[in-house]
mmCIF file with all atom_site columns, C-alpha atoms in Angstrom:
data_model
loop_
_atom_site.group_PDB
_atom_site.id
_atom_site.type_symbol
_atom_site.label_atom_id
_atom_site.label_alt_id
_atom_site.label_comp_id
_atom_site.label_asym_id
_atom_site.label_entity_id
_atom_site.label_seq_id
_atom_site.pdbx_PDB_ins_code
_atom_site.Cartn_x
_atom_site.Cartn_y
_atom_site.Cartn_z
_atom_site.occupancy
_atom_site.B_iso_or_equiv
_atom_site.pdbx_formal_charge
_atom_site.auth_seq_id
_atom_site.auth_comp_id
_atom_site.auth_asym_id
_atom_site.auth_atom_id
_atom_site.pdbx_PDB_model_num
ATOM 1   C CA . UNK A 1 1   ? -47.934 -57.659 15.306 1.00 0.00 ? 1   UNK A CA 1
ATOM 2   C CA . UNK A 1 2   ? -50.836 -60.150 15.853 1.00 0.00 ? 2   UNK A CA 1
ATOM 3   C CA . UNK A 1 3   ? -54.473 -58.852 15.969 1.00 0.00 ? 3   UNK A CA 1
ATOM 4   C CA . UNK A 1 4   ? -57.151 -61.353 16.939 1.00 0.00 ? 4   UNK A CA 1
ATOM 5   C CA . UNK A 1 5   ? -60.749 -60.250 16.525 1.00 0.00 ? 5   UNK A CA 1
ATOM 6   C CA . UNK A 1 6   ? -63.654 -61.968 18.134 1.00 0.00 ? 6   UNK A CA 1
ATOM 7   C CA . UNK A 1 7   ? -66.757 -61.291 16.024 1.00 0.00 ? 7   UNK A CA 1
ATOM 8   C CA . UNK A 1 8   ? -70.063 -62.784 14.911 1.00 0.00 ? 8   UNK A CA 1
ATOM 9   C CA . UNK A 1 9   ? -71.401 -62.826 11.428 1.00 0.00 ? 9   UNK A CA 1
ATOM 10  C CA . UNK A 1 10  ? -74.793 -61.381 12.449 1.00 0.00 ? 10  UNK A CA 1
ATOM 11  C CA . UNK A 1 11  ? -73.392 -58.616 14.587 1.00 0.00 ? 11  UNK A CA 1
ATOM 12  C CA . UNK A 1 12  ? -73.933 -55.151 12.903 1.00 0.00 ? 12  UNK A CA 1
ATOM 13  C CA . UNK A 1 13  ? -71.287 -53.538 15.134 1.00 0.00 ? 13  UNK A CA 1
ATOM 14  C CA . UNK A 1 14  ? -68.747 -56.149 14.060 1.00 0.00 ? 14  UNK A CA 1
ATOM 15  C CA . UNK A 1 15  ? -69.417 -55.168 10.461 1.00 0.00 ? 15  UNK A CA 1
ATOM 16  C CA . UNK A 1 16  ? -68.932 -51.505 11.457 1.00 0.00 ? 16  UNK A CA 1
ATOM 17  C CA . UNK A 1 17  ? -65.864 -52.344 13.379 1.00 0.00 ? 17  UNK A CA 1
ATOM 18  C CA . UNK A 1 18  ? -64.297 -54.198 10.501 1.00 0.00 ? 18  UNK A CA 1
ATOM 19  C CA . UNK A 1 19  ? -64.928 -51.284 8.161  1.00 0.00 ? 19  UNK A CA 1
ATOM 20  C CA . UNK A 1 20  ? -63.297 -48.885 10.647 1.00 0.00 ? 20  UNK A CA 1
ATOM 21  C CA . UNK A 1 21  ? -60.321 -51.191 11.040 1.00 0.00 ? 21  UNK A CA 1
ATOM 22  C CA . UNK A 1 22  ? -59.862 -51.250 7.233  1.00 0.00 ? 22  UNK A CA 1
ATOM 23  C CA . UNK A 1 23  ? -60.041 -47.495 7.191  1.00 0.00 ? 23  UNK A CA 1
ATOM 24  C CA . UNK A 1 24  ? -57.455 -47.252 9.928  1.00 0.00 ? 24  UNK A CA 1
ATOM 25  C CA . UNK A 1 25  ? -55.093 -49.608 8.062  1.00 0.00 ? 25  UNK A CA 1
ATOM 26  C CA . UNK A 1 26  ? -55.565 -47.657 4.826  1.00 0.00 ? 26  UNK A CA 1
ATOM 27  C CA . UNK A 1 27  ? -54.547 -44.449 6.606  1.00 0.00 ? 27  UNK A CA 1
ATOM 28  C CA . UNK A 1 28  ? -51.808 -46.011 8.744  1.00 0.00 ? 28  UNK A CA 1
ATOM 29  C CA . UNK A 1 29  ? -50.578 -49.273 7.135  1.00 0.00 ? 29  UNK A CA 1
ATOM 30  C CA . UNK A 1 30  ? -49.055 -51.914 9.441  1.00 0.00 ? 30  UNK A CA 1
ATOM 31  C CA . UNK A 1 31  ? -46.913 -53.976 7.054  1.00 0.00 ? 31  UNK A CA 1
ATOM 32  C CA . UNK A 1 32  ? -46.271 -56.937 9.472  1.00 0.00 ? 32  UNK A CA 1
ATOM 33  C CA . UNK A 1 33  ? -49.743 -57.058 10.857 1.00 0.00 ? 33  UNK A CA 1
ATOM 34  C CA . UNK A 1 34  ? -51.381 -60.535 10.992 1.00 0.00 ? 34  UNK A CA 1
ATOM 35  C CA . UNK A 1 35  ? -55.134 -60.561 11.512 1.00 0.00 ? 35  UNK A CA 1
ATOM 36  C CA . UNK A 1 36  ? -57.028 -63.590 12.748 1.00 0.00 ? 36  UNK A CA 1
ATOM 37  C CA . UNK A 1 37  ? -60.832 -63.531 12.965 1.00 0.00 ? 37  UNK A CA 1
ATOM 38  C CA . UNK A 1 38  ? -62.058 -65.595 15.887 1.00 0.00 ? 38  UNK A CA 1
ATOM 39  C CA . UNK A 1 39  ? -65.551 -67.222 16.261 1.00 0.00 ? 39  UNK A CA 1
ATOM 40  C CA . UNK A 1 40  ? -67.989 -65.700 18.686 1.00 0.00 ? 40  UNK A CA 1
ATOM 41  C CA . UNK A 1 41  ? -71.737 -66.574 18.874 1.00 0.00 ? 41  UNK A CA 1
ATOM 42  C CA . UNK A 1 42  ? -74.036 -63.919 20.079 1.00 0.00 ? 42  UNK A CA 1
ATOM 43  C CA . UNK A 1 43  ? -76.801 -66.541 20.268 1.00 0.00 ? 43  UNK A CA 1
ATOM 44  C CA . UNK A 1 44  ? -74.987 -69.832 21.048 1.00 0.00 ? 44  UNK A CA 1
ATOM 45  C CA . UNK A 1 45  ? -78.393 -71.492 21.876 1.00 0.00 ? 45  UNK A CA 1
ATOM 46  C CA . UNK A 1 46  ? -79.964 -70.573 18.629 1.00 0.00 ? 46  UNK A CA 1
ATOM 47  C CA . UNK A 1 47  ? -81.539 -73.541 16.798 1.00 0.00 ? 47  UNK A CA 1
ATOM 48  C CA . UNK A 1 48  ? -79.484 -74.619 13.761 1.00 0.00 ? 48  UNK A CA 1
ATOM 49  C CA . UNK A 1 49  ? -82.410 -73.730 11.494 1.00 0.00 ? 49  UNK A CA 1
ATOM 50  C CA . UNK A 1 50  ? -82.606 -70.145 13.027 1.00 0.00 ? 50  UNK A CA 1
ATOM 51  C CA . UNK A 1 51  ? -85.810 -68.542 14.077 1.00 0.00 ? 51  UNK A CA 1
ATOM 52  C CA . UNK A 1 52  ? -88.267 -66.081 12.558 1.00 0.00 ? 52  UNK A CA 1
ATOM 53  C CA . UNK A 1 53  ? -86.821 -62.589 12.718 1.00 0.00 ? 53  UNK A CA 1
ATOM 54  C CA . UNK A 1 54  ? -89.981 -61.061 14.200 1.00 0.00 ? 54  UNK A CA 1
ATOM 55  C CA . UNK A 1 55  ? -90.072 -63.604 16.945 1.00 0.00 ? 55  UNK A CA 1
ATOM 56  C CA . UNK A 1 56  ? -86.449 -62.980 17.703 1.00 0.00 ? 56  UNK A CA 1
ATOM 57  C CA . UNK A 1 57  ? -86.632 -59.234 17.852 1.00 0.00 ? 57  UNK A CA 1
ATOM 58  C CA . UNK A 1 58  ? -89.736 -59.303 20.050 1.00 0.00 ? 58  UNK A CA 1
ATOM 59  C CA . UNK A 1 59  ? -88.061 -61.696 22.538 1.00 0.00 ? 59  UNK A CA 1
ATOM 60  C CA . UNK A 1 60  ? -84.827 -59.685 22.656 1.00 0.00 ? 60  UNK A CA 1
ATOM 61  C CA . UNK A 1 61  ? -86.134 -56.116 22.644 1.00 0.00 ? 61  UNK A CA 1
ATOM 62  C CA . UNK A 1 62  ? -89.587 -56.459 24.042 1.00 0.00 ? 62  UNK A CA 1
ATOM 63  C CA . UNK A 1 63  ? -91.338 -55.018 21.033 1.00 0.00 ? 63  UNK A CA 1
ATOM 64  C CA . UNK A 1 64  ? -90.774 -54.360 17.361 1.00 0.00 ? 64  UNK A CA 1
ATOM 65  C CA . UNK A 1 65  ? -90.988 -50.656 17.888 1.00 0.00 ? 65  UNK A CA 1
ATOM 66  C CA . UNK A 1 66  ? -88.071 -50.760 20.362 1.00 0.00 ? 66  UNK A CA 1
ATOM 67  C CA . UNK A 1 67  ? -86.121 -53.008 18.004 1.00 0.00 ? 67  UNK A CA 1
ATOM 68  C CA . UNK A 1 68  ? -86.709 -50.492 15.179 1.00 0.00 ? 68  UNK A CA 1
ATOM 69  C CA . UNK A 1 69  ? -85.389 -47.696 17.198 1.00 0.00 ? 69  UNK A CA 1
ATOM 70  C CA . UNK A 1 70  ? -82.195 -49.542 17.909 1.00 0.00 ? 70  UNK A CA 1
ATOM 71  C CA . UNK A 1 71  ? -81.656 -50.622 14.325 1.00 0.00 ? 71  UNK A CA 1
ATOM 72  C CA . UNK A 1 72  ? -82.438 -47.113 12.979 1.00 0.00 ? 72  UNK A CA 1
ATOM 73  C CA . UNK A 1 73  ? -79.563 -45.869 15.169 1.00 0.00 ? 73  UNK A CA 1
ATOM 74  C CA . UNK A 1 74  ? -77.190 -48.613 13.919 1.00 0.00 ? 74  UNK A CA 1
ATOM 75  C CA . UNK A 1 75  ? -78.187 -47.830 10.325 1.00 0.00 ? 75  UNK A CA 1
ATOM 76  C CA . UNK A 1 76  ? -77.294 -44.175 10.817 1.00 0.00 ? 76  UNK A CA 1
ATOM 77  C CA . UNK A 1 77  ? -73.803 -45.137 12.085 1.00 0.00 ? 77  UNK A CA 1
ATOM 78  C CA . UNK A 1 78  ? -73.438 -47.570 9.232  1.00 0.00 ? 78  UNK A CA 1
ATOM 79  C CA . UNK A 1 79  ? -74.228 -44.975 6.535  1.00 0.00 ? 79  UNK A CA 1
ATOM 80  C CA . UNK A 1 80  ? -71.313 -42.906 7.835  1.00 0.00 ? 80  UNK A CA 1
ATOM 81  C CA . UNK A 1 81  ? -69.054 -45.973 7.135  1.00 0.00 ? 81  UNK A CA 1
ATOM 82  C CA . UNK A 1 82  ? -70.533 -46.602 3.667  1.00 0.00 ? 82  UNK A CA 1
ATOM 83  C CA . UNK A 1 83  ? -72.573 -49.466 4.882  1.00 0.00 ? 83  UNK A CA 1
ATOM 84  C CA . UNK A 1 84  ? -76.210 -50.074 3.750  1.00 0.00 ? 84  UNK A CA 1
ATOM 85  C CA . UNK A 1 85  ? -78.102 -51.817 6.536  1.00 0.00 ? 85  UNK A CA 1
ATOM 86  C CA . UNK A 1 86  ? -81.543 -53.009 5.445  1.00 0.00 ? 86  UNK A CA 1
ATOM 87  C CA . UNK A 1 87  ? -82.763 -54.800 8.543  1.00 0.00 ? 87  UNK A CA 1
ATOM 88  C CA . UNK A 1 88  ? -86.262 -55.074 7.131  1.00 0.00 ? 88  UNK A CA 1
ATOM 89  C CA . UNK A 1 89  ? -84.889 -57.505 4.520  1.00 0.00 ? 89  UNK A CA 1
ATOM 90  C CA . UNK A 1 90  ? -83.945 -60.034 7.070  1.00 0.00 ? 90  UNK A CA 1
ATOM 91  C CA . UNK A 1 91  ? -86.529 -62.766 7.502  1.00 0.00 ? 91  UNK A CA 1
ATOM 92  C CA . UNK A 1 92  ? -84.743 -65.215 9.729  1.00 0.00 ? 92  UNK A CA 1
ATOM 93  C CA . UNK A 1 93  ? -82.077 -64.823 12.527 1.00 0.00 ? 93  UNK A CA 1
ATOM 94  C CA . UNK A 1 94  ? -79.675 -67.639 11.857 1.00 0.00 ? 94  UNK A CA 1
ATOM 95  C CA . UNK A 1 95  ? -77.458 -69.850 13.974 1.00 0.00 ? 95  UNK A CA 1
ATOM 96  C CA . UNK A 1 96  ? -73.964 -68.666 12.946 1.00 0.00 ? 96  UNK A CA 1
ATOM 97  C CA . UNK A 1 97  ? -71.913 -71.804 13.646 1.00 0.00 ? 97  UNK A CA 1
ATOM 98  C CA . UNK A 1 98  ? -71.830 -72.898 10.050 1.00 0.00 ? 98  UNK A CA 1
ATOM 99  C CA . UNK A 1 99  ? -70.664 -69.509 8.883  1.00 0.00 ? 99  UNK A CA 1
ATOM 100 C CA . UNK A 1 100 ? -67.810 -69.571 11.375 1.00 0.00 ? 100 UNK A CA 1
ATOM 101 C CA . UNK A 1 101 ? -66.768 -72.975 10.183 1.00 0.00 ? 101 UNK A CA 1
ATOM 102 C CA . UNK A 1 102 ? -66.708 -71.602 6.670  1.00 0.00 ? 102 UNK A CA 1
ATOM 103 C CA . UNK A 1 103 ? -64.615 -68.651 7.651  1.00 0.00 ? 103 UNK A CA 1
ATOM 104 C CA . UNK A 1 104 ? -62.036 -70.913 9.147  1.00 0.00 ? 104 UNK A CA 1
ATOM 105 C CA . UNK A 1 105 ? -61.795 -72.855 5.874  1.00 0.00 ? 105 UNK A CA 1
ATOM 106 C CA . UNK A 1 106 ? -61.505 -69.583 3.873  1.00 0.00 ? 106 UNK A CA 1
ATOM 107 C CA . UNK A 1 107 ? -58.718 -68.485 6.200  1.00 0.00 ? 107 UNK A CA 1
ATOM 108 C CA . UNK A 1 108 ? -56.603 -71.419 5.017  1.00 0.00 ? 108 UNK A CA 1
ATOM 109 C CA . UNK A 1 109 ? -56.421 -69.939 1.460  1.00 0.00 ? 109 UNK A CA 1
ATOM 110 C CA . UNK A 1 110 ? -56.207 -66.317 2.643  1.00 0.00 ? 110 UNK A CA 1
ATOM 111 C CA . UNK A 1 111 ? -59.812 -65.476 1.821  1.00 0.00 ? 111 UNK A CA 1
ATOM 112 C CA . UNK A 1 112 ? -61.259 -65.085 5.289  1.00 0.00 ? 112 UNK A CA 1
ATOM 113 C CA . UNK A 1 113 ? -61.628 -61.297 5.126  1.00 0.00 ? 113 UNK A CA 1
ATOM 114 C CA . UNK A 1 114 ? -63.208 -61.426 1.668  1.00 0.00 ? 114 UNK A CA 1
ATOM 115 C CA . UNK A 1 115 ? -65.746 -64.063 2.860  1.00 0.00 ? 115 UNK A CA 1
ATOM 116 C CA . UNK A 1 116 ? -66.597 -62.094 5.953  1.00 0.00 ? 116 UNK A CA 1
ATOM 117 C CA . UNK A 1 117 ? -67.403 -59.019 3.810  1.00 0.00 ? 117 UNK A CA 1
ATOM 118 C CA . UNK A 1 118 ? -69.572 -61.226 1.624  1.00 0.00 ? 118 UNK A CA 1
ATOM 119 C CA . UNK A 1 119 ? -71.395 -62.618 4.644  1.00 0.00 ? 119 UNK A CA 1
ATOM 120 C CA . UNK A 1 120 ? -72.055 -59.191 6.017  1.00 0.00 ? 120 UNK A CA 1
ATOM 121 C CA . UNK A 1 121 ? -73.332 -57.675 2.777  1.00 0.00 ? 121 UNK A CA 1
ATOM 122 C CA . UNK A 1 122 ? -75.443 -60.695 2.082  1.00 0.00 ? 122 UNK A CA 1
ATOM 123 C CA . UNK A 1 123 ? -77.114 -60.787 5.462  1.00 0.00 ? 123 UNK A CA 1
ATOM 124 C CA . UNK A 1 124 ? -77.412 -57.083 6.323  1.00 0.00 ? 124 UNK A CA 1
ATOM 125 C CA . UNK A 1 125 ? -78.170 -55.664 2.878  1.00 0.00 ? 125 UNK A CA 1
ATOM 126 C CA . UNK A 1 126 ? -79.942 -58.432 1.058  1.00 0.00 ? 126 UNK A CA 1
ATOM 127 C CA . UNK A 1 127 ? -81.375 -60.465 3.967  1.00 0.00 ? 127 UNK A CA 1
ATOM 128 C CA . UNK A 1 128 ? -79.708 -63.784 2.876  1.00 0.00 ? 128 UNK A CA 1
ATOM 129 C CA . UNK A 1 129 ? -80.125 -66.595 5.455  1.00 0.00 ? 129 UNK A CA 1
ATOM 130 C CA . UNK A 1 130 ? -76.550 -67.172 6.182  1.00 0.00 ? 130 UNK A CA 1
ATOM 131 C CA . UNK A 1 131 ? -77.430 -70.162 8.322  1.00 0.00 ? 131 UNK A CA 1
ATOM 132 C CA . UNK A 1 132 ? -78.598 -72.088 5.252  1.00 0.00 ? 132 UNK A CA 1
ATOM 133 C CA . UNK A 1 133 ? -75.808 -74.434 4.104  1.00 0.00 ? 133 UNK A CA 1
ATOM 134 C CA . UNK A 1 134 ? -76.538 -74.159 0.411  1.00 0.00 ? 134 UNK A CA 1
ATOM 135 C CA . UNK A 1 135 ? -76.530 -70.353 0.563  1.00 0.00 ? 135 UNK A CA 1
ATOM 136 C CA . UNK A 1 136 ? -73.211 -70.516 2.495  1.00 0.00 ? 136 UNK A CA 1
ATOM 137 C CA . UNK A 1 137 ? -71.615 -72.785 -0.036 1.00 0.00 ? 137 UNK A CA 1
ATOM 138 C CA . UNK A 1 138 ? -72.635 -70.421 -2.823 1.00 0.00 ? 138 UNK A CA 1
ATOM 139 C CA . UNK A 1 139 ? -71.106 -67.406 -1.053 1.00 0.00 ? 139 UNK A CA 1
ATOM 140 C CA . UNK A 1 140 ? -67.970 -69.371 -0.401 1.00 0.00 ? 140 UNK A CA 1
ATOM 141 C CA . UNK A 1 141 ? -67.759 -70.329 -4.091 1.00 0.00 ? 141 UNK A CA 1
ATOM 142 C CA . UNK A 1 142 ? -68.122 -66.690 -5.034 1.00 0.00 ? 142 UNK A CA 1
ATOM 143 C CA . UNK A 1 143 ? -64.907 -65.703 -3.216 1.00 0.00 ? 143 UNK A CA 1
ATOM 144 C CA . UNK A 1 144 ? -62.884 -68.780 -4.600 1.00 0.00 ? 144 UNK A CA 1
ATOM 145 C CA . UNK A 1 145 ? -63.355 -71.573 -2.026 1.00 0.00 ? 145 UNK A CA 1
ATOM 146 C CA . UNK A 1 146 ? -63.847 -74.967 -3.737 1.00 0.00 ? 146 UNK A CA 1
ATOM 147 C CA . UNK A 1 147 ? -67.355 -76.321 -3.312 1.00 0.00 ? 147 UNK A CA 1
ATOM 148 C CA . UNK A 1 148 ? -66.242 -79.585 -1.798 1.00 0.00 ? 148 UNK A CA 1
ATOM 149 C CA . UNK A 1 149 ? -64.166 -77.669 0.800  1.00 0.00 ? 149 UNK A CA 1
ATOM 150 C CA . UNK A 1 150 ? -67.099 -75.353 1.627  1.00 0.00 ? 150 UNK A CA 1
ATOM 151 C CA . UNK A 1 151 ? -69.527 -78.288 2.010  1.00 0.00 ? 151 UNK A CA 1
ATOM 152 C CA . UNK A 1 152 ? -67.170 -80.156 4.273  1.00 0.00 ? 152 UNK A CA 1
ATOM 153 C CA . UNK A 1 153 ? -66.827 -77.005 6.408  1.00 0.00 ? 153 UNK A CA 1
ATOM 154 C CA . UNK A 1 154 ? -70.495 -76.282 6.877  1.00 0.00 ? 154 UNK A CA 1
ATOM 155 C CA . UNK A 1 155 ? -71.229 -79.934 7.557  1.00 0.00 ? 155 UNK A CA 1
ATOM 156 C CA . UNK A 1 156 ? -68.594 -79.835 10.367 1.00 0.00 ? 156 UNK A CA 1
ATOM 157 C CA . UNK A 1 157 ? -65.580 -81.759 8.937  1.00 0.00 ? 157 UNK A CA 1
ATOM 158 C CA . UNK A 1 158 ? -63.465 -80.868 10.726 1.00 0.00 ? 158 UNK A CA 1
ATOM 159 C CA . UNK A 1 159 ? -63.865 -77.159 11.537 1.00 0.00 ? 159 UNK A CA 1
ATOM 160 C CA . UNK A 1 160 ? -66.760 -77.520 13.952 1.00 0.00 ? 160 UNK A CA 1
ATOM 161 C CA . UNK A 1 161 ? -64.455 -78.238 16.906 1.00 0.00 ? 161 UNK A CA 1
ATOM 162 C CA . UNK A 1 162 ? -62.284 -75.256 16.197 1.00 0.00 ? 162 UNK A CA 1
ATOM 163 C CA . UNK A 1 163 ? -65.223 -72.925 15.860 1.00 0.00 ? 163 UNK A CA 1
ATOM 164 C CA . UNK A 1 164 ? -66.741 -74.068 19.151 1.00 0.00 ? 164 UNK A CA 1
ATOM 165 C CA . UNK A 1 165 ? -63.331 -73.962 20.815 1.00 0.00 ? 165 UNK A CA 1
ATOM 166 C CA . UNK A 1 166 ? -62.812 -70.353 19.826 1.00 0.00 ? 166 UNK A CA 1
ATOM 167 C CA . UNK A 1 167 ? -66.278 -69.468 21.068 1.00 0.00 ? 167 UNK A CA 1
ATOM 168 C CA . UNK A 1 168 ? -65.582 -71.211 24.383 1.00 0.00 ? 168 UNK A CA 1
ATOM 169 C CA . UNK A 1 169 ? -62.195 -69.374 24.604 1.00 0.00 ? 169 UNK A CA 1
ATOM 170 C CA . UNK A 1 170 ? -63.952 -66.046 24.293 1.00 0.00 ? 170 UNK A CA 1
ATOM 171 C CA . UNK A 1 171 ? -66.123 -66.941 27.336 1.00 0.00 ? 171 UNK A CA 1
ATOM 172 C CA . UNK A 1 172 ? -63.104 -68.017 29.336 1.00 0.00 ? 172 UNK A CA 1
ATOM 173 C CA . UNK A 1 173 ? -61.512 -64.649 28.522 1.00 0.00 ? 173 UNK A CA 1
ATOM 174 C CA . UNK A 1 174 ? -64.587 -62.930 29.871 1.00 0.00 ? 174 UNK A CA 1
ATOM 175 C CA . UNK A 1 175 ? -65.706 -61.499 26.467 1.00 0.00 ? 175 UNK A CA 1
ATOM 176 C CA . UNK A 1 176 ? -69.447 -60.784 26.466 1.00 0.00 ? 176 UNK A CA 1
ATOM 177 C CA . UNK A 1 177 ? -69.686 -58.446 23.521 1.00 0.00 ? 177 UNK A CA 1
ATOM 178 C CA . UNK A 1 178 ? -68.232 -58.132 20.143 1.00 0.00 ? 178 UNK A CA 1
ATOM 179 C CA . UNK A 1 179 ? -66.249 -56.984 18.232 1.00 0.00 ? 179 UNK A CA 1
ATOM 180 C CA . UNK A 1 180 ? -63.426 -57.563 20.661 1.00 0.00 ? 180 UNK A CA 1
ATOM 181 C CA . UNK A 1 181 ? -59.810 -56.867 19.522 1.00 0.00 ? 181 UNK A CA 1
ATOM 182 C CA . UNK A 1 182 ? -56.753 -58.465 21.153 1.00 0.00 ? 182 UNK A CA 1
ATOM 183 C CA . UNK A 1 183 ? -53.356 -57.157 20.161 1.00 0.00 ? 183 UNK A CA 1
ATOM 184 C CA . UNK A 1 184 ? -50.321 -59.427 20.588 1.00 0.00 ? 184 UNK A CA 1
ATOM 185 C CA . UNK A 1 185 ? -52.346 -61.626 22.942 1.00 0.00 ? 185 UNK A CA 1
ATOM 186 C CA . UNK A 1 186 ? -52.031 -58.975 25.611 1.00 0.00 ? 186 UNK A CA 1
ATOM 187 C CA . UNK A 1 187 ? -53.980 -55.804 24.963 1.00 0.00 ? 187 UNK A CA 1
ATOM 188 C CA . UNK A 1 188 ? -57.798 -55.929 24.580 1.00 0.00 ? 188 UNK A CA 1
ATOM 189 C CA . UNK A 1 189 ? -60.116 -53.369 23.047 1.00 0.00 ? 189 UNK A CA 1
ATOM 190 C CA . UNK A 1 190 ? -63.921 -53.724 23.077 1.00 0.00 ? 190 UNK A CA 1
ATOM 191 C CA . UNK A 1 191 ? -66.299 -52.240 20.577 1.00 0.00 ? 191 UNK A CA 1
ATOM 192 C CA . UNK A 1 192 ? -66.397 -50.809 17.043 1.00 0.00 ? 192 UNK A CA 1
ATOM 193 C CA . UNK A 1 193 ? -63.848 -48.153 17.781 1.00 0.00 ? 193 UNK A CA 1
ATOM 194 C CA . UNK A 1 194 ? -62.910 -45.222 15.564 1.00 0.00 ? 194 UNK A CA 1
ATOM 195 C CA . UNK A 1 195 ? -59.541 -45.334 13.633 1.00 0.00 ? 195 UNK A CA 1
ATOM 196 C CA . UNK A 1 196 ? -57.969 -42.892 16.108 1.00 0.00 ? 196 UNK A CA 1
ATOM 197 C CA . UNK A 1 197 ? -58.399 -45.376 18.990 1.00 0.00 ? 197 UNK A CA 1
ATOM 198 C CA . UNK A 1 198 ? -57.028 -48.172 16.780 1.00 0.00 ? 198 UNK A CA 1
ATOM 199 C CA . UNK A 1 199 ? -53.933 -46.062 16.004 1.00 0.00 ? 199 UNK A CA 1
ATOM 200 C CA . UNK A 1 200 ? -53.152 -45.918 19.720 1.00 0.00 ? 200 UNK A CA 1
ATOM 201 C CA . UNK A 1 201 ? -53.450 -49.655 19.978 1.00 0.00 ? 201 UNK A CA 1
ATOM 202 C CA . UNK A 1 202 ? -51.122 -50.081 16.999 1.00 0.00 ? 202 UNK A CA 1
ATOM 203 C CA . UNK A 1 203 ? -48.541 -48.021 18.725 1.00 0.00 ? 203 UNK A CA 1
ATOM 204 C CA . UNK A 1 204 ? -48.904 -49.874 22.005 1.00 0.00 ? 204 UNK A CA 1
ATOM 205 C CA . UNK A 1 205 ? -48.543 -53.233 20.281 1.00 0.00 ? 205 UNK A CA 1
ATOM 206 C CA . UNK A 1 206 ? -45.541 -52.037 18.244 1.00 0.00 ? 206 UNK A CA 1
ATOM 207 C CA . UNK A 1 207 ? -43.934 -50.714 21.439 1.00 0.00 ? 207 UNK A CA 1
ATOM 208 C CA . UNK A 1 208 ? -44.594 -54.100 22.957 1.00 0.00 ? 208 UNK A CA 1
ATOM 209 C CA . UNK A 1 209 ? -42.986 -55.847 19.987 1.00 0.00 ? 209 UNK A CA 1
ATOM 210 C CA . UNK A 1 210 ? -39.956 -53.644 20.443 1.00 0.00 ? 210 UNK A CA 1
ATOM 211 C CA . UNK A 1 211 ? -39.596 -54.437 24.181 1.00 0.00 ? 211 UNK A CA 1
ATOM 212 C CA . UNK A 1 212 ? -39.798 -58.165 23.428 1.00 0.00 ? 212 UNK A CA 1
ATOM 213 C CA . UNK A 1 213 ? -37.010 -57.872 20.901 1.00 0.00 ? 213 UNK A CA 1
ATOM 214 C CA . UNK A 1 214 ? -34.860 -55.824 23.235 1.00 0.00 ? 214 UNK A CA 1
ATOM 215 C CA . UNK A 1 215 ? -35.238 -58.362 26.057 1.00 0.00 ? 215 UNK A CA 1
#
């Protein structure tokens, strides 16, 4: 079974969705499941240096008060999943392309999921600027990615083309929000769904596997 997940590294619902997926797999293991995290940029036009967080929130939500109400709601959901969101610690909203490049490099040594967790915790709990190349390299080093490999990735050698290609693919598929799960390349599921919904998708994908074998 193949599960592709389009997600962004500054998307709180993607963090929640990943936590719920892990909970679903802990309760109902899928031994032959292959997970691939795919790049999606919520803000593809974001300057590479990022922008001031207050400026970003005001532009997106219309006011800081409205943004705070939205984030308070997300934080409540996060607490139920054991996630500590501290949105007030975030000073800059980053461009996420470099972090996606780094995830692709980590995937080659089987450390993609570990790095993604590290990125989420660093950004949402401690307010680390995950658009900063040096900070990204340090996070990658923490999960076992060689420094030279991490530096090549964030500088765009050669993962930039793949990161942009995945983001472009998501637009062609009509994906406008993340997380977005695709099972066996055929069955799509949008949003940070509860484990019970994921169980149904596991069953559907496994039935699809069986039909392919039978044919």
